[in-house]
Coordinates of C-alpha atoms in Angstrom, one line a residue:
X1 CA 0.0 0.0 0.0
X2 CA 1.7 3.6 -0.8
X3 CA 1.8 5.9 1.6
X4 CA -1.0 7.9 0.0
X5 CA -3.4 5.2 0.1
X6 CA -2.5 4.5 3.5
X7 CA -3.6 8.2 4.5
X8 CA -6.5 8.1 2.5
X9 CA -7.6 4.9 4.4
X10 CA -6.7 6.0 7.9
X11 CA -9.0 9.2 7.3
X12 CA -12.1 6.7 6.3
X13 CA -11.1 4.6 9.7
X14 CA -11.4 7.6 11.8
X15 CA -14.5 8.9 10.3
X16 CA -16.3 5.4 10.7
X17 CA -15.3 6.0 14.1
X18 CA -17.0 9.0 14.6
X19 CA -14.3 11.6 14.3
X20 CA -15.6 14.7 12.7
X21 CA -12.5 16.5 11.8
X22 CA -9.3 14.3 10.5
X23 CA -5.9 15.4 9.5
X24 CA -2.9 13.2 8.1
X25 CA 0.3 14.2 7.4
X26 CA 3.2 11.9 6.2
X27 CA 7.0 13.0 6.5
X28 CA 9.0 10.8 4.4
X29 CA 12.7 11.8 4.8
X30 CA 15.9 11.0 3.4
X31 CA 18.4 12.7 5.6
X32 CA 22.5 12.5 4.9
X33 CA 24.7 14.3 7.6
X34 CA 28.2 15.0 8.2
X35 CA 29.5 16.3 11.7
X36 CA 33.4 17.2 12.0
X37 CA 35.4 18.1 14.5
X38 CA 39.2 19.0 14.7
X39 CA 39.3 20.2 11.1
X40 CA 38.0 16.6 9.5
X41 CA 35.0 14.4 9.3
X42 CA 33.9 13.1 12.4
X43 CA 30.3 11.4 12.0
X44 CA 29.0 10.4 8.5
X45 CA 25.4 9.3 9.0
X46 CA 22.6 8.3 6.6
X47 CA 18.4 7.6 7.7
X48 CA 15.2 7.5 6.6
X49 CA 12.1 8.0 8.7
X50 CA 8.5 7.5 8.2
X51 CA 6.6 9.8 10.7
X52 CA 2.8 10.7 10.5
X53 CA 1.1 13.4 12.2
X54 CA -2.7 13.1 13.1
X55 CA -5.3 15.4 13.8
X56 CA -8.6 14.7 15.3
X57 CA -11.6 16.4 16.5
X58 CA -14.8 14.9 18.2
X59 CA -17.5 17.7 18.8
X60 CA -15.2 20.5 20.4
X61 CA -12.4 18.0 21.3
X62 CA -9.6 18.0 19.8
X63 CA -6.4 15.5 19.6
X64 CA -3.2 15.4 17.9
X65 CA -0.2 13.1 17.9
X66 CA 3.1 11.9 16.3
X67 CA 3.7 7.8 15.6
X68 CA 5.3 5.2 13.5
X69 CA 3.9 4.8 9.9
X70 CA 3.4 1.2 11.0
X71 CA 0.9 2.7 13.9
X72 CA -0.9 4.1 11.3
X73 CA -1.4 0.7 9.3
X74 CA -3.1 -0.3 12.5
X75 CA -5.4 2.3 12.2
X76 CA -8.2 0.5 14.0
X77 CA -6.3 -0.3 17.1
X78 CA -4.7 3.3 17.2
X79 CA -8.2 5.1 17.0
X80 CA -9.9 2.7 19.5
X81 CA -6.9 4.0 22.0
X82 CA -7.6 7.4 21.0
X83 CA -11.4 7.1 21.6
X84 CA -10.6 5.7 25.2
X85 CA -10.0 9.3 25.8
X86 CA -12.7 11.2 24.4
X87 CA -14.6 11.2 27.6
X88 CA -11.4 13.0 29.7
X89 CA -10.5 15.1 27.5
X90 CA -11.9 18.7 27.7
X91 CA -13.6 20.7 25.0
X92 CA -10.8 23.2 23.1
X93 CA -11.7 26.6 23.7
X94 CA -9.7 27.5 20.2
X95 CA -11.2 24.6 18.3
X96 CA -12.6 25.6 14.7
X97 CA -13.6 22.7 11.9
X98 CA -11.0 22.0 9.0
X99 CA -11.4 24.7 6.6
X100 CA -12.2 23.8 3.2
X101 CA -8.7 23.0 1.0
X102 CA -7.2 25.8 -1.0
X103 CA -4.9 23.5 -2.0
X104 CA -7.3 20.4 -3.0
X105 CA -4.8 17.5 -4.7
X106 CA -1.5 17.6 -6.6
X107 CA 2.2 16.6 -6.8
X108 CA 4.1 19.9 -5.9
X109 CA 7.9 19.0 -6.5
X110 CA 10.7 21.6 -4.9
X111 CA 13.4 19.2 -5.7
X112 CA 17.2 20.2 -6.4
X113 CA 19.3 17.5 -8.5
X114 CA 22.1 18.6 -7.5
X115 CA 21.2 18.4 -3.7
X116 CA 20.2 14.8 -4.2
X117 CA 23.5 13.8 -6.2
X118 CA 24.9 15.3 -3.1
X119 CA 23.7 12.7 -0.9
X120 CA 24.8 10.3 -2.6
X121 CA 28.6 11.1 -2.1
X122 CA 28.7 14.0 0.5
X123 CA 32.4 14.3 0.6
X124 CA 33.2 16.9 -2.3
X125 CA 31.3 19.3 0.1
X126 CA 33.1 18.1 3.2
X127 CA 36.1 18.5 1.5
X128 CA 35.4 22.4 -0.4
X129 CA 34.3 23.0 3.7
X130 CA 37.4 22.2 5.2
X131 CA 39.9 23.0 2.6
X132 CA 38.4 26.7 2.3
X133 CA 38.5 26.8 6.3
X134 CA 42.0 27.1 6.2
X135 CA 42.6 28.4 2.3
X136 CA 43.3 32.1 3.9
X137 CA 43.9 31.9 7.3
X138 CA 46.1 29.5 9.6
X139 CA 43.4 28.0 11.6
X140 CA 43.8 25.7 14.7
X141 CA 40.6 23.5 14.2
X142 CA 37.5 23.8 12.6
X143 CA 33.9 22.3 13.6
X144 CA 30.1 22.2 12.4
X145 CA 28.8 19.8 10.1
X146 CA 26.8 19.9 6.6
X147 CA 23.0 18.3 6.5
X148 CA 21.2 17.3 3.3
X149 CA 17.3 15.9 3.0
X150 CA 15.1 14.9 0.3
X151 CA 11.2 15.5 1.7
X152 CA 8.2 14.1 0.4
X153 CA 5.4 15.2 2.6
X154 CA 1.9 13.4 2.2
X155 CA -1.4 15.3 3.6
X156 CA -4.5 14.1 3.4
X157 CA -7.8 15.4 5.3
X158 CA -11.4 14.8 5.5
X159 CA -11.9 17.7 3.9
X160 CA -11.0 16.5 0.9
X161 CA -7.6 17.7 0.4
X162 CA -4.7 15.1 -1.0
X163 CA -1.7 16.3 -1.5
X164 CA 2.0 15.4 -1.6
X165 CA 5.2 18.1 -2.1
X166 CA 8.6 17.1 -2.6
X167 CA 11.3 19.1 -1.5
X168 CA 15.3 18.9 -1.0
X169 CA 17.1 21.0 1.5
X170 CA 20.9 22.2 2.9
X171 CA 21.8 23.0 6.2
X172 CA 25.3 24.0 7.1
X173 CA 27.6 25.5 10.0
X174 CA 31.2 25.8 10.8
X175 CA 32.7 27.0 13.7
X176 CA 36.3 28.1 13.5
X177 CA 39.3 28.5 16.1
X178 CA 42.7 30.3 16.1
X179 CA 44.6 30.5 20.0
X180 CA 41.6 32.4 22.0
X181 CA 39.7 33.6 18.7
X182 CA 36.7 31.7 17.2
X183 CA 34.2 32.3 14.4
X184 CA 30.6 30.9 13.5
X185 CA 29.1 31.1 9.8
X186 CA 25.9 29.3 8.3
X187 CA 23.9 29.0 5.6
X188 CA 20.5 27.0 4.4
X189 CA 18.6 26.5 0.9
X190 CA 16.5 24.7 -1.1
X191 CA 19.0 24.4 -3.1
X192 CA 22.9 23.7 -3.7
X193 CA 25.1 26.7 -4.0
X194 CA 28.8 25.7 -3.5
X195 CA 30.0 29.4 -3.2
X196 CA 27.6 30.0 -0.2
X197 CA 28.9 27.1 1.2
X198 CA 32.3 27.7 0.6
X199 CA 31.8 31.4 2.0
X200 CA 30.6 29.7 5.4
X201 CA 33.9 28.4 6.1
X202 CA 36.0 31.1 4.7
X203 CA 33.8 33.8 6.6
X204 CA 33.8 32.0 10.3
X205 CA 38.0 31.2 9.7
X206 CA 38.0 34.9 8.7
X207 CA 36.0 36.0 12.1
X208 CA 38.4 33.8 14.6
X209 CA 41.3 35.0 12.6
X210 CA 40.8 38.5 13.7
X211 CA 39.1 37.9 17.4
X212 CA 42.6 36.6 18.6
X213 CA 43.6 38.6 21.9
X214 CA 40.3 39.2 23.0
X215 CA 40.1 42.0 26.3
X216 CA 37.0 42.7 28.5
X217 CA 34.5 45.8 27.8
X218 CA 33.1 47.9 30.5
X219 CA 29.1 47.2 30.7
X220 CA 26.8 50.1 29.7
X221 CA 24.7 51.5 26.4
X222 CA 26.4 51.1 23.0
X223 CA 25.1 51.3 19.4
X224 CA 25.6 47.7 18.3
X225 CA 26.0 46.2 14.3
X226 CA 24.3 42.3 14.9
X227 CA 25.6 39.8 12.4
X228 CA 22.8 38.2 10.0
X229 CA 23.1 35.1 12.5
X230 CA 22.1 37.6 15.3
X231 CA 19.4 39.3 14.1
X232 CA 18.0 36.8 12.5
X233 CA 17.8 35.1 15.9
X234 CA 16.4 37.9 17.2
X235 CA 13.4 38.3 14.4
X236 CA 12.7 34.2 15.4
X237 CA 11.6 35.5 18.5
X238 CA 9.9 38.4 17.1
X239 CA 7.9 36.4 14.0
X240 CA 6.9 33.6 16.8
X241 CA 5.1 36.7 18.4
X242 CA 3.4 37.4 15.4
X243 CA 1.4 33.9 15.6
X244 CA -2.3 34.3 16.8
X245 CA -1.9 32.1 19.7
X246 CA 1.4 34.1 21.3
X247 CA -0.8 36.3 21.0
X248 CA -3.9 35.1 22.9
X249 CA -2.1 33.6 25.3
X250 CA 0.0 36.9 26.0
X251 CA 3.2 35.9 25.0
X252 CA 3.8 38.1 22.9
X253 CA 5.0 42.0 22.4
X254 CA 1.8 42.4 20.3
X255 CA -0.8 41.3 22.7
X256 CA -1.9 45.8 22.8
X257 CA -1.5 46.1 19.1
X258 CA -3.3 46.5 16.2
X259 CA -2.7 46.2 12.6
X260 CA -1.6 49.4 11.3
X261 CA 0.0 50.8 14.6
X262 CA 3.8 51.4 14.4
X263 CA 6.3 48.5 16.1
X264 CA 10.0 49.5 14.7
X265 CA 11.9 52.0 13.1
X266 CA 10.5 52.3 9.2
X267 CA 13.5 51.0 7.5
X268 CA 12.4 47.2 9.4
X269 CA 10.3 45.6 6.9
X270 CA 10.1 41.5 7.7
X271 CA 7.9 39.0 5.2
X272 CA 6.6 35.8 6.4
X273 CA 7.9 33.9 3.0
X274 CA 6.7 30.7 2.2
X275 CA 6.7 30.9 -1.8
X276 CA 10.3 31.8 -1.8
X277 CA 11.7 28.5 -3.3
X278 CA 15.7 29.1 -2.2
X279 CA 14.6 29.0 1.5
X280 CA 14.4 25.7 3.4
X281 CA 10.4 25.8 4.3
X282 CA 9.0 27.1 1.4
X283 CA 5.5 25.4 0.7
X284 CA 2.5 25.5 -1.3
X285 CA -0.2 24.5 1.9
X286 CA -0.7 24.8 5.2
X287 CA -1.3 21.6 7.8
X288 CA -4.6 22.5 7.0
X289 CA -4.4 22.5 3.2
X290 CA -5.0 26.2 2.7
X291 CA -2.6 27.8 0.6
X292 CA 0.2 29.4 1.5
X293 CA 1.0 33.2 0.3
X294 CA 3.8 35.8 1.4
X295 CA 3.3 38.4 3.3
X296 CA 4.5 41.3 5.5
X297 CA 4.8 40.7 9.2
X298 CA 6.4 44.3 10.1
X299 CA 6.5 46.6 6.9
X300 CA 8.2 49.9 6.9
X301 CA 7.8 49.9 11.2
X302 CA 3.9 49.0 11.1
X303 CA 2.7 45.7 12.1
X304 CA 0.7 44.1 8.8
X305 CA 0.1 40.8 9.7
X306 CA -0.8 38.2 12.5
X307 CA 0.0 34.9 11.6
X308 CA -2.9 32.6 11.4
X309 CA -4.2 29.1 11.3
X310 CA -8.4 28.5 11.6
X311 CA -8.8 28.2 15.1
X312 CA -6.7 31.5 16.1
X313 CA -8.3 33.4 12.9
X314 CA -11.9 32.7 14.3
X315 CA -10.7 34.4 17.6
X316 CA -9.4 37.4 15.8
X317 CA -12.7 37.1 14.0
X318 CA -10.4 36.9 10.4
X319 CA -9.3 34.6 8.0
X320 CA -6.5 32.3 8.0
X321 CA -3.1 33.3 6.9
X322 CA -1.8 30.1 5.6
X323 CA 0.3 29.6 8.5
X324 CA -1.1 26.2 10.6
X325 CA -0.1 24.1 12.7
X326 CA -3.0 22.4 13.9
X327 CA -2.3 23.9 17.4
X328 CA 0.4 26.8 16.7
X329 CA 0.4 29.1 13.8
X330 CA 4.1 29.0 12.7
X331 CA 6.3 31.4 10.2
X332 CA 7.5 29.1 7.3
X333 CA 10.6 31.7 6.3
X334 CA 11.2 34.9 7.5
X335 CA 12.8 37.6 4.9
X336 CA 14.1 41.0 6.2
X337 CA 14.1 43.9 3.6
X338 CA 18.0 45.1 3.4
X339 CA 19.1 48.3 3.0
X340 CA 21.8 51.0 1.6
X341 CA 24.9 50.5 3.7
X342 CA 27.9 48.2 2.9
X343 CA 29.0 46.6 6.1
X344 CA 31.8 48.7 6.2
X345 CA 30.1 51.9 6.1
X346 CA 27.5 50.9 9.2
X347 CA 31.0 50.6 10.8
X348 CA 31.8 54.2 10.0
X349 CA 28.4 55.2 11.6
X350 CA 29.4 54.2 14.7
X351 CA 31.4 56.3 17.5
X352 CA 31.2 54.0 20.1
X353 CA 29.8 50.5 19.8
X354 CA 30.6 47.0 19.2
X355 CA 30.3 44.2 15.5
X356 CA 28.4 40.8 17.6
X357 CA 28.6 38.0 15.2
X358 CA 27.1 35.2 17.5
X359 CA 24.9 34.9 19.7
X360 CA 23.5 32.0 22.3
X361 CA 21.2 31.2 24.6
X362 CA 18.3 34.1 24.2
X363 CA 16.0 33.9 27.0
X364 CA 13.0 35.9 27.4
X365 CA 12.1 37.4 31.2
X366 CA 8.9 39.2 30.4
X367 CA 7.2 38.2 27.1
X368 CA 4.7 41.0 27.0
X369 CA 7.2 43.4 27.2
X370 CA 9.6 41.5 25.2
X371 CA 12.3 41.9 28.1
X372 CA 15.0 39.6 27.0
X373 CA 19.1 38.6 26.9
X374 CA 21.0 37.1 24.9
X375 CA 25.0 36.0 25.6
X376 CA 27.3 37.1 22.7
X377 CA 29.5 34.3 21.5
X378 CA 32.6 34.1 19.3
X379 CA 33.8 36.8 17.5
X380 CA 32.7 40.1 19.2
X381 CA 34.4 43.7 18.1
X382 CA 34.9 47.4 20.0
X383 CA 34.0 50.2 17.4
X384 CA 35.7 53.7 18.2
X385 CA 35.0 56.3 15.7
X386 CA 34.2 54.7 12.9
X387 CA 36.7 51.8 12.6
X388 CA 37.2 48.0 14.5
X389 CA 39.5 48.6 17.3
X390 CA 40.2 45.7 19.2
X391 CA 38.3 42.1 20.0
X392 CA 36.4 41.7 23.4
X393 CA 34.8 38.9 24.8
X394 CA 32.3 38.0 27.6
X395 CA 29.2 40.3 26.4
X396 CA 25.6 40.0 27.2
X397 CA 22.7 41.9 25.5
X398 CA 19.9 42.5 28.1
X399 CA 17.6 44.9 26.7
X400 CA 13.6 45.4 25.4
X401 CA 12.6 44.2 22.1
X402 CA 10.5 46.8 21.2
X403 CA 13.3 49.0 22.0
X404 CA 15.3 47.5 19.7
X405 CA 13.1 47.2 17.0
X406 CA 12.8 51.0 16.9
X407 CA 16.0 51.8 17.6
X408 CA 17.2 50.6 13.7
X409 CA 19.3 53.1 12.3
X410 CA 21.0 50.9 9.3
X411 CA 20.6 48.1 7.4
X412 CA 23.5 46.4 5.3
X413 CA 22.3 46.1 1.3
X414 CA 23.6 42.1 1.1
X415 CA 21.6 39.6 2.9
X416 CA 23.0 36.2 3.8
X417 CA 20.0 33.2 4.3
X418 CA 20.5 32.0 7.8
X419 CA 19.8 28.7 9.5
X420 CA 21.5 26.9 12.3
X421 CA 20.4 25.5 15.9
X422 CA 19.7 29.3 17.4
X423 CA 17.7 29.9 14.3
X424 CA 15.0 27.7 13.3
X425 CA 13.0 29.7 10.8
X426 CA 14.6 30.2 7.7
X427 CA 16.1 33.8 7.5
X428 CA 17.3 35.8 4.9
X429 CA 18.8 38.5 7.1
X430 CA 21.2 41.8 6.8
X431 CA 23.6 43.4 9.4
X432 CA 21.4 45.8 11.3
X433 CA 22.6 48.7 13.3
X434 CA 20.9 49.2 16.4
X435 CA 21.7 52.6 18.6
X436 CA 21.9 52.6 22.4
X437 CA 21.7 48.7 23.3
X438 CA 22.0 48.0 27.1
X439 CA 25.6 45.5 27.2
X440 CA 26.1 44.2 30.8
X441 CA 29.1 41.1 31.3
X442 CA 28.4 37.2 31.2
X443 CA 30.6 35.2 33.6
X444 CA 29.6 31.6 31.8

């Protein structure tokens, strides 16, 4: 039985079983990764999984799960165990039915060639990786790794929406060392761009090159330049915001706003971008099987969208954006508009400030306020009139989002697209210059 017909008969199981409201999706993935460490390959893996997601609603209840496809070829046994629990489980107080599909049926195919001869023999790109690590720079080690997939995602509803997309991806990071200096690049696609890849680990050997002899900084307010790996970071936190249910649930620096007001300076413009076929979750349909579209989150400073699936777009008494989860609304790629500067020239802007190229462990303390910090990690310049003085170390950010959303003075005209473990979402970012960020010291 194919994986489609398998879907298609678990939703007729469920609805025999008195489910009103069912929702299949299939992840088949073909996944090929390579870790290294101490400037060669370390871990060469290769997997496939077979995952299906279920949603289910009974009346105003609502359940959702993750199993084994060979749970799902049980279907009977599954849903009996599922409708054990219909009499404990409490009515949702967000539940809506499926919406019709705006995406009914169709093969939607986002595949790279190249990306999938890649799998096949991953060590050319291992190799380009660690040669250009060291190609201008004497570097002491190097580590990251480089992760390719092949997707084919199968979703099928009671609705009447049957669907399957195709995609291929790239992931990659490297993390680069010289004495006390170090350096982090990344870069994601759709598809396979050697030169990107290459520029990763010329561009974090490059960064730990010129971070050796690191000093301390004194704490207080500086204008800061965040790295594309920074503020894309930051705009994950931001964009998750931007979802209906942060915002009904008041985590979120939206939860007193309304479309239209003003939430950053005018040059931040940032597009929710799921048709854009070179970033890694670009997709035609939702989990719901409404069709995706792009669209502004934050456009010149005013807020233009919340991010909606059915059930949070019935509370905000609107439509659906496109953007379900069955439980979460979720960005699929974030975009950020650039701007005129080079990087060089945001440098000259700056009288007293400091370049953060990394960043770890963001941590929100207040979400409505959008109170947060975030420790600065590997390469990390002072900036004194106009020009990189010296590299410091040991740097937190602990400052207001909102603050730092209108305090954008300059964005860098080249964008880099952005994905690593602090950033999740997709992002095609710029350097941004921010003006009068609070910097205290991290002793970790």
């Amino acid at each position: 039985m194919s994986v489609s017909e398998l879907a298609g008969k678990f939703v007729e199981k469920a609805l025999e079983k008195g489910f009103s409201d069912v929702a299949i999706a299939i992840d088949v993935v073909d996944r090929v990764m390579v870790k290294f460490a101490n400037t060669q390959p370390s871990v060469a893996q290769e997997w496939k999984t077979a995952v299906a997601n279920i949603y289910l609603s009974k009346g105003r209840k609502v359940f959702t799960g993750i199993f084994q496809l060979d749970k799902i070829g049980d279907a009977d046994k599954l849903l009996g165990e599922i409708s054990l629990l219909v009499d404990r489980v409490s009515e949702s107080e967000l539940y809506a039915p499926l919406p019709q599909p705006g995406v009914r049926s169709g093969f939607y195919s986002r595949v790279d060639d190249k990306i999938v001869e890649a799998m096949k023999d991953p060590s050319g790109l291992v190799e380009l990786l660690l040669e250009a690590s060291s190609r201008e720079h004497s570097i002491d080690f190097t580590a990251g790794k480089i992760d390719l997939w092949n997707r084919r995602r199968h979703l099928t509803t009671s609705t009447g929406a049957q669907i399957v997309e195709e995609s291929t991806g790239v992931e990659t990071y490297m993390r680069s060392f010289k004495e006390d200096g170090s350096g982090q690049w990344g870069f994601a696609s759709r598809v396979l761009d050697r030169s990107r890849i290459e520029e990763v680990a010329l561009k974090a050997s490059e960064l730990a090159y010129e971070s050796r002899g690191r000093s301390s900084v004194e704490p207080g307010v500086y204008d800061v330049i965040l790295s594309p790996l920074v503020f894309s970071q930051l705009m994950n936190v931001m964009a998750w915001m931007s979802t209906g249910l942060s915002v009904l649930t008041g985590m979120s620096i939206f939860i007193d706003k309304k479309i239209g007001d003003q939430v950053a300076s005018p040059l931040l413009s940032i597009y929710d971008a799921p048709r854009d076929d070179k970033l890694p979750f670009s997709t035609v349909f939702d989990d719901e099987a409404v069709a995706t579209f792009d669209k502004p989150i934050v456009e010149k400073g005013l807020l233009k969208n919340i991010l909606h699936n059915t059930k949070t777009a019935l509370k905000f008494n609107t439509e659906s954006t496109g953007n379900a989860g069955w439980v979460h609304p979720r960005p699929w790629n974030l975009v950020i508009g650039g701007g005129g500067f080079k990087l060089e020239e945001l440098i000259s802007e700056v009288k007293r400030g400091l370049l953060v190229t990394n960043n770890w462990y963001t941590r929100l303390q207040n979400y409505a306020e959008g109170v947060f910090s975030t420790i600065g990690r590997d390469a990390i310049f002072l900036i004194e009139s106009g020009r990189i003085v010296k590299p410091v170390e040991r740097i937190r950010i602990a400052d207001k989002l909102p603050r730092l959303l209108n305090n954008i003075e300059g964005l860098s005209r080249e964008t880099y697209d952005v994905m690593w473990w602090e950033v999740r979402v997709p992002t095609r970012s710029p350097y941004a210059l921010v003006r009068n960020v609070n910097i205290t010291k991290h002793f970790a």
